[in-house]
Short mmCIF file of C-alpha atoms and ligand atoms in Angstrom, two decimals:
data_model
loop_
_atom_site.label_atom_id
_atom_site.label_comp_id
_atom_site.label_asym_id
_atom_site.label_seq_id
_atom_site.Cartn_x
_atom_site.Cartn_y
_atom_site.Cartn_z
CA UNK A 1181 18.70 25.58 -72.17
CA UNK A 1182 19.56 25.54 -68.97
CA UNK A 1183 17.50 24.52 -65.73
CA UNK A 1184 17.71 25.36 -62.22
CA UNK A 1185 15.56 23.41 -59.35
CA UNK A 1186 15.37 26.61 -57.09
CA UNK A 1187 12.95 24.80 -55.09
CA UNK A 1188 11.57 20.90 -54.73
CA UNK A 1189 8.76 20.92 -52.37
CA UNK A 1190 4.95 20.69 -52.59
CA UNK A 1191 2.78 23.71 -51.05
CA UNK A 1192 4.67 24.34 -47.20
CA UNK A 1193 7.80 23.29 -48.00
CA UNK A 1194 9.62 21.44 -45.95
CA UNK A 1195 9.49 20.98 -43.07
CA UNK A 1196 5.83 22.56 -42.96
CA UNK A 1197 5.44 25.59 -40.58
CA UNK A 1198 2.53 23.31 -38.64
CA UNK A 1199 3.29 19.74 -39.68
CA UNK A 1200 4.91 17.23 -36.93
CA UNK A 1201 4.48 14.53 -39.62
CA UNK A 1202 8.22 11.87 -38.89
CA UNK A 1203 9.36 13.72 -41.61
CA UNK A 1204 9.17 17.30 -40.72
CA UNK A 1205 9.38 16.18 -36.47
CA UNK A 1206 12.79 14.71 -37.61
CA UNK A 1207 14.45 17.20 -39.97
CA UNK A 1208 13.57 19.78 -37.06
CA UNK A 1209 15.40 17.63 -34.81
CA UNK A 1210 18.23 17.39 -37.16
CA UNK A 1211 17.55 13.50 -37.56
CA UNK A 1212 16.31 13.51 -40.65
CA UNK A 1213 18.14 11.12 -43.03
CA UNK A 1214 17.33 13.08 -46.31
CA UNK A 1215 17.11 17.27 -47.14
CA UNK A 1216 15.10 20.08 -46.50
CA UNK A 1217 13.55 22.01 -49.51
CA UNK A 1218 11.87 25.17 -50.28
CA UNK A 1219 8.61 25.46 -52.19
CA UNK A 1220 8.40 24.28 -55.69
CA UNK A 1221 10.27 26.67 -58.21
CA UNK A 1222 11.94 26.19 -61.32
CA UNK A 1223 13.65 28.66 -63.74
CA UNK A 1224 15.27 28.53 -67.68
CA UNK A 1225 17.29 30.43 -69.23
CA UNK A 1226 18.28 29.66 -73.36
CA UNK A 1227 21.33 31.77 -72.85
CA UNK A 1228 22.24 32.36 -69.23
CA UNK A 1229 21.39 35.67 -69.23
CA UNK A 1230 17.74 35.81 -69.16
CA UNK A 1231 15.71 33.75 -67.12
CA UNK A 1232 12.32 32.47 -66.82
CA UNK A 1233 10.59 31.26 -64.41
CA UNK A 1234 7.78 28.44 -64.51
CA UNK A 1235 5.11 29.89 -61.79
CA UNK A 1236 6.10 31.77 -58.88
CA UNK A 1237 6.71 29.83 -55.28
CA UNK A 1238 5.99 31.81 -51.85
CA UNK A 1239 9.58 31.46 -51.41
CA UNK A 1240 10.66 32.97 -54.36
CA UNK A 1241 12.56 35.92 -52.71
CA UNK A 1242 15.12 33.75 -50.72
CA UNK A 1243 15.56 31.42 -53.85
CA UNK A 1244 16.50 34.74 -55.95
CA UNK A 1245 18.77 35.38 -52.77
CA UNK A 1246 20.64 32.14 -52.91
CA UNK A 1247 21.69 32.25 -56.26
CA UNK A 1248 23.30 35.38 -58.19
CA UNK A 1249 22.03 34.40 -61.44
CA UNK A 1250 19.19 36.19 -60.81
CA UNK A 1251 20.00 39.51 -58.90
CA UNK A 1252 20.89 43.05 -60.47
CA UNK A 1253 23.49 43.72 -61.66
CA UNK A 1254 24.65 47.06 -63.13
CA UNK A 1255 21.71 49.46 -63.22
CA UNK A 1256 20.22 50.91 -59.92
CA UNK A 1257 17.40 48.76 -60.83
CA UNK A 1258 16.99 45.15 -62.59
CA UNK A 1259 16.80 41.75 -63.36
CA UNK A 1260 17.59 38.81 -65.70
CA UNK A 1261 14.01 37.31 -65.22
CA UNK A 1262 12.28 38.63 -68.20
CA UNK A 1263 9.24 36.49 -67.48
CA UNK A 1264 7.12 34.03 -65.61
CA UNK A 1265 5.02 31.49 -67.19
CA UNK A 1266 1.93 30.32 -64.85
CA UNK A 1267 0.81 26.92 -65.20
CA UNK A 1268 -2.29 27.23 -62.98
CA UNK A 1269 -3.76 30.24 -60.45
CA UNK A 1270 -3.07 27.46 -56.84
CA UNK A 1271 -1.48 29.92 -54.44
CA UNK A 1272 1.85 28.30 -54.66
CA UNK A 1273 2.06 28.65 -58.11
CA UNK A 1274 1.32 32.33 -58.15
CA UNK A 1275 1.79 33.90 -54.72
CA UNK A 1276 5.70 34.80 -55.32
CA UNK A 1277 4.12 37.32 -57.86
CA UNK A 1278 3.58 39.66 -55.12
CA UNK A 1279 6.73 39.25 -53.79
CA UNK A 1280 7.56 41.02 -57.90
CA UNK A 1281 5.70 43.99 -57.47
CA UNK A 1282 8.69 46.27 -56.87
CA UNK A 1283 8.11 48.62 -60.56
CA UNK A 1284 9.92 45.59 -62.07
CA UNK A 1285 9.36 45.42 -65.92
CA UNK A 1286 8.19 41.39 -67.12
CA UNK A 1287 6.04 39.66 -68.59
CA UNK A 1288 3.67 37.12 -67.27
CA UNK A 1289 2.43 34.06 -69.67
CA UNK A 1290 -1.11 32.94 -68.78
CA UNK A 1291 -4.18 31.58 -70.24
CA UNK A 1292 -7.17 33.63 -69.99
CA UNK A 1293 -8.77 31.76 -67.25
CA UNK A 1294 -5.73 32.39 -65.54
CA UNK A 1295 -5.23 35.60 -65.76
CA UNK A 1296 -9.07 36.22 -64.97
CA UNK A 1297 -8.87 34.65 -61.80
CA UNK A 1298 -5.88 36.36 -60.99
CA UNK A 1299 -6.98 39.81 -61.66
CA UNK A 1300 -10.68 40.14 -61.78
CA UNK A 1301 -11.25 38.28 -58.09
CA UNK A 1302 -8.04 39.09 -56.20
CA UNK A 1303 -7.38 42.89 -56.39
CA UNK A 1304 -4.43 42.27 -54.34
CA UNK A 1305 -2.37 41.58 -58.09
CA UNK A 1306 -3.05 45.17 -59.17
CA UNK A 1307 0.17 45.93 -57.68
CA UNK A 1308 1.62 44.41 -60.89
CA UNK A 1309 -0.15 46.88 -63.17
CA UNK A 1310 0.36 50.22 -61.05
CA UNK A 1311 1.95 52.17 -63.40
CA UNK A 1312 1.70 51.58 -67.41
CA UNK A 1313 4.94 49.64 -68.36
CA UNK A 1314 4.96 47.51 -65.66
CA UNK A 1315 4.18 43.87 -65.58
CA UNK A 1316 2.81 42.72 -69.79
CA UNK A 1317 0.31 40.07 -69.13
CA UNK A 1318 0.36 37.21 -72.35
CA UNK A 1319 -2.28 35.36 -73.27
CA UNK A 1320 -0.99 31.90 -73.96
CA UNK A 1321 -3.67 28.21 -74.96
CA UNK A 1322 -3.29 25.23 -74.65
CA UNK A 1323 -2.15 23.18 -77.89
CA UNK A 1324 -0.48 27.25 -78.89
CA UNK A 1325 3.47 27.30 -79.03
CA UNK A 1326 4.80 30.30 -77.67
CA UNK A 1327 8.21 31.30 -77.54
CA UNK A 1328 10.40 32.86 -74.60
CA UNK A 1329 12.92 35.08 -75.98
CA UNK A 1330 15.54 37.17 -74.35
CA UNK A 1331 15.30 39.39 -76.83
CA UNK A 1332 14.62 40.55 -80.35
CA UNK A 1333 16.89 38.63 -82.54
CA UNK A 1334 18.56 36.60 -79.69
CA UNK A 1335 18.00 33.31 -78.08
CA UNK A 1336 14.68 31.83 -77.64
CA UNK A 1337 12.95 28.97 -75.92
CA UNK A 1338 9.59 27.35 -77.49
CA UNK A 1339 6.61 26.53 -75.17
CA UNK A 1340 3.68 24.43 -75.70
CA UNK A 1341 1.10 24.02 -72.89
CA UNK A 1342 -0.89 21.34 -72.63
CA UNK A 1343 -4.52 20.85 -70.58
CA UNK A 1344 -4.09 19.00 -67.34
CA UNK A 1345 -7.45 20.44 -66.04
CA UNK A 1346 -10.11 20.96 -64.76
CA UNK A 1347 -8.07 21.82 -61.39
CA UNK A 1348 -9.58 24.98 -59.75
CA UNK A 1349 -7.89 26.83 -56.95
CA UNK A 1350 -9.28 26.49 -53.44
CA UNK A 1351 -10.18 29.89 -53.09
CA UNK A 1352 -12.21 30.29 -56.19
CA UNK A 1353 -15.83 31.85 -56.42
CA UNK A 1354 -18.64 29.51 -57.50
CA UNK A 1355 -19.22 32.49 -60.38
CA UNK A 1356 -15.59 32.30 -61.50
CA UNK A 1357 -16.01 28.51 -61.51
CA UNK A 1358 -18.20 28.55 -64.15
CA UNK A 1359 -17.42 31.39 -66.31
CA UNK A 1360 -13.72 29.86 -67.03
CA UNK A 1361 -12.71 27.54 -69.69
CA UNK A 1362 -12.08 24.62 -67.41
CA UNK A 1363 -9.42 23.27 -70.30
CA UNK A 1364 -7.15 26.38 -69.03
CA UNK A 1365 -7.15 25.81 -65.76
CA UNK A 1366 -4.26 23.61 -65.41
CA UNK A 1367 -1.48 23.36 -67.79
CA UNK A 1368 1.87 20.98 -68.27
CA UNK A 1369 4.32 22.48 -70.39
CA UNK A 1370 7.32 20.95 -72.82
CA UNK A 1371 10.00 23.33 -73.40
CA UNK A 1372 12.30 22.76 -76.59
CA UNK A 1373 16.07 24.39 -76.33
CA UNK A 1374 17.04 25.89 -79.95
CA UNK A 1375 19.17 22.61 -80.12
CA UNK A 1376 15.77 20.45 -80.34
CA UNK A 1377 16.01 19.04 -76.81
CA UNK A 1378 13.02 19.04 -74.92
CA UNK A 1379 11.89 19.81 -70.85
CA UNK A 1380 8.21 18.31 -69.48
CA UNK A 1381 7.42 20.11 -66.51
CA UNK A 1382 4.03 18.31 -64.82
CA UNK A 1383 4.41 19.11 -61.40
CA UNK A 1384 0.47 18.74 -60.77
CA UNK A 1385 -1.27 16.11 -62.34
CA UNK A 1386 -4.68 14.34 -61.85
CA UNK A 1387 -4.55 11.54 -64.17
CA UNK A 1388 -2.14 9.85 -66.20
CA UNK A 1389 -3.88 9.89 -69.80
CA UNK A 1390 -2.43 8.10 -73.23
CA UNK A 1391 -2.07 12.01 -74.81
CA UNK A 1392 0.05 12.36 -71.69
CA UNK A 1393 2.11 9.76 -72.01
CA UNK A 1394 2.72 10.42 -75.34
CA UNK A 1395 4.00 13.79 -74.21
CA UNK A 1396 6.16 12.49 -71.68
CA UNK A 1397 7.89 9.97 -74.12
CA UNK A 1398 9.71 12.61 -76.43
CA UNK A 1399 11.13 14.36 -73.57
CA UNK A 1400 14.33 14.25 -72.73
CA UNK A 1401 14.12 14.94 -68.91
CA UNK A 1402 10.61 15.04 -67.59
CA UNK A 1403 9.75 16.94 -64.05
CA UNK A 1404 6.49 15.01 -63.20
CA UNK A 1405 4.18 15.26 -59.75
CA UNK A 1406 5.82 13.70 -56.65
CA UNK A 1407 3.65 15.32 -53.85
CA UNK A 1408 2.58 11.67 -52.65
CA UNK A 1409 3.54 8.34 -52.18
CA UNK A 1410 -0.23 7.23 -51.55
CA UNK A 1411 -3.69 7.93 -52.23
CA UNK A 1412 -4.68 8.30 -48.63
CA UNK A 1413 -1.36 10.09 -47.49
CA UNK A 1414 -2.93 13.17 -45.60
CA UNK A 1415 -5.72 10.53 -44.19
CA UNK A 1416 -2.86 8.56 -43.07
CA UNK A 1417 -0.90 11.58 -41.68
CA UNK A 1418 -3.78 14.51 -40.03
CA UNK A 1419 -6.49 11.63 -39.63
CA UNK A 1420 -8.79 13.57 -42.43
CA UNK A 1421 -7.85 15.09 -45.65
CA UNK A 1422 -8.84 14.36 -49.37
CA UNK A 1423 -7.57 11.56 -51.48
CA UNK A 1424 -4.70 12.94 -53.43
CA UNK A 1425 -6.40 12.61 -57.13
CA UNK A 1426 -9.07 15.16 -55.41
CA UNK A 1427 -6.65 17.53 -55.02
CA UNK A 1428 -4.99 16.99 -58.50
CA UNK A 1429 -2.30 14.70 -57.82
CA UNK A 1430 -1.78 11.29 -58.80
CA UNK A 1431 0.04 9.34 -56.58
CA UNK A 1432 3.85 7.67 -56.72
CA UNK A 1433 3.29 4.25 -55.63
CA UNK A 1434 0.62 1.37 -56.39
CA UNK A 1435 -0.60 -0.33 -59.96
CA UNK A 1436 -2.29 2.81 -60.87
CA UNK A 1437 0.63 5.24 -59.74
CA UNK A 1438 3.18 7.03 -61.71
CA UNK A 1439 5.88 4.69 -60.90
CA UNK A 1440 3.74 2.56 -62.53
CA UNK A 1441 2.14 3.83 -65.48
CA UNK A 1442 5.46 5.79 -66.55
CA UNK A 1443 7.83 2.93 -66.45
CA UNK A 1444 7.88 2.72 -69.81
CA UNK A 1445 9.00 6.07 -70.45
CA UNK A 1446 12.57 5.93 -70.41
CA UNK A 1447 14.11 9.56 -70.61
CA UNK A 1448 15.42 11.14 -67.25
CA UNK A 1449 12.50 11.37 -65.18
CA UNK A 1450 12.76 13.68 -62.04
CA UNK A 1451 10.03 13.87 -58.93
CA UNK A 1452 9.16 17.39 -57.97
CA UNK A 1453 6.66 18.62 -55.48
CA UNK A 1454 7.19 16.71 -53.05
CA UNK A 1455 5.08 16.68 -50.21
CA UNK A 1456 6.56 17.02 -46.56
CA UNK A 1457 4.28 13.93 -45.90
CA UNK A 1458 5.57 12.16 -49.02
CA UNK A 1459 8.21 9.06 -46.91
CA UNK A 1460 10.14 8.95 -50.57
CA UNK A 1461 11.91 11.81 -48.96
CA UNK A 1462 13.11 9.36 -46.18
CA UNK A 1463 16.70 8.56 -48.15
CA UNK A 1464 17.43 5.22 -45.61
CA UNK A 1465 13.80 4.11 -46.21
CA UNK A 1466 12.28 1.70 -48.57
CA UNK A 1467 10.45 3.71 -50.42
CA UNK A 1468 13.34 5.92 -51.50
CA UNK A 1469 15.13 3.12 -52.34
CA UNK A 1470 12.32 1.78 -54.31
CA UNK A 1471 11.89 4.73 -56.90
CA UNK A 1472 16.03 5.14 -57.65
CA UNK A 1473 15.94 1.52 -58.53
CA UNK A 1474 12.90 2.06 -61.00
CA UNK A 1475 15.05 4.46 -62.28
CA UNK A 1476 13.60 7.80 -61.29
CA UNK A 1477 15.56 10.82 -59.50
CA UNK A 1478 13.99 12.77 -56.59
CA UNK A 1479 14.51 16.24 -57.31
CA UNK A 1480 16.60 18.56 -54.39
CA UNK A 1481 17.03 22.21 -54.63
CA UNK A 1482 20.16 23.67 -55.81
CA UNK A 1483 19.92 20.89 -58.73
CA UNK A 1484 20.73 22.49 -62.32
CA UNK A 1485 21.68 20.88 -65.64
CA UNK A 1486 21.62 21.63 -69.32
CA UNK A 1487 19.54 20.61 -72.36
ZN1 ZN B 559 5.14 17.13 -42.28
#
């Protein structure tokens, strides 16, 4: 299998388009003593000729642009992404779907509560079904293997989701709320190459549970939540703003962090979505220095390797 950090950030990237946080205030001023990244977006391929992607960022069309793995070639019209597995309906995990809507044959993997969201509330993602072979919608479960194949008879990747919910997106209707199953609202995923070696991709995650852990531990790289250092971060940084396990994140640092709790997992553990707030990102700081000596990477874009 191989892997492909197309982008590293939280929801705004950064620098954020509003945000004069030290962070973003210094990368703009081209003081910043660590990189800029694009929206969170990660893609697999099991044979370097399809590709998959694991949700869809808001920047997904200058990420395909930056890297010629995933552009036409050939035909008039194509692409080696054959499909997009969605991990949760938050707008930056499913926005770049409309940036997809050009006739473009894939598939997209969802659960039902997923897909319902998507489609029945927000008639703005018909543009994925305008015409009959367009985009195949899959219903996937949590607990349910499914595989990603780039074909019949060629080389395949095996899914299994796993329930990080509830997590509801901001803009859902108090109906929708409670006519989901809130089990499907928020998924983790481990992805197993055909050579048995295994991905965990948790980029959103509310609470560090014993099931989860015991996920985490038979991974052999794990791409877990980095969005912030603290509990308090936005309160710290806009003078308001919800604790970050409100908004489905558990936080880096302290005795209840993921630092923490996963220090005794000891495969290759990488942060992703990481918030332009998050001071990790600061690579002359403490904090930065901190998580590399606990053993943990912080994920940059343009990062790739093989499993
Ligand atoms: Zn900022």
């Amino acid at each position: 299998m191989h892997v492909k950090l197309l982008g590293t950030a939280a929801g705004g990237g950064f620098p954020q388009w509003n945000c004069a946080c030290p962070n973003c205030w210094r990368v703009r001023q081209g003081s910043f003593p660590g990189k800029a990244r694009t929206q969170l977006q990660v893609a697999i391929s099991p044979d370097d000729e399809s590709w998959f992607l694991l949700n869809v960022s808001p920047d997904i069309r200058s990420q395909i642009a930056s890297d010629s793995a995933f552009q036409p070639r050939g035909k008039p019209r194509g692409t080696p992404i054959r499909g997009v597995v969605l991990t949760g309906a938050d707008l930056d995990q499913v926005l770049g779907l409309l940036m997809l809507r050009e006739f473009q044959k894939f598939s997209i993997y969802a659960t039902a509560a997923v897909e319902r969201t998507l489609r029945e509330d927000n008639s703005m993602f018909a543009v994925l079904n305008q015409v009959p072979d367009q985009v195949t919608w899959i219903r996937i479960s949590p607990g349910h293997l499914f595989h990603l194949s780039s074909g019949q008879g060629k080389a395949s990747l095996s899914c299994t989701p796993m329930s990080l919910g509830p997590h509801f997106p901001g803009y859902i209707s108090p109906h929708r709320r409670e006519n989901i199953p809130p089990g499907e609202t928020l998924l983790g995923l481990t992805i197993q190459s055909e050579s048995g070696r295994r991905l965990g991709y948790f980029p959103a995650v509310p609470a560090i549970t014993p099931a989860l852990l015991e996920e985490l531990a038979v991974a052999d790289v794990v791409l877990f939540d980095g969005t912030f250092w603290e509990e308090a971060e936005l309160n710290r940084i806009r003078g308001s703003g919800p604790g970050a396990r409100a908004i489905g994140h558990v936080p880096v640092s302290g005795s209840d962090g993921s630092l923490q709790l996963l220090s005794g997992i000891k495969t290759r553990k990488i942060y992703v979505h990481i918030n332009n707030t998050n001071p990790m990102l600061d690579e002359s700081g403490a904090q930065y220095q901190h998580v590399r000596a606990m053993g943990w990477e912080i994920g940059e874009d343009g990062w790739e390797f093989r499993l």
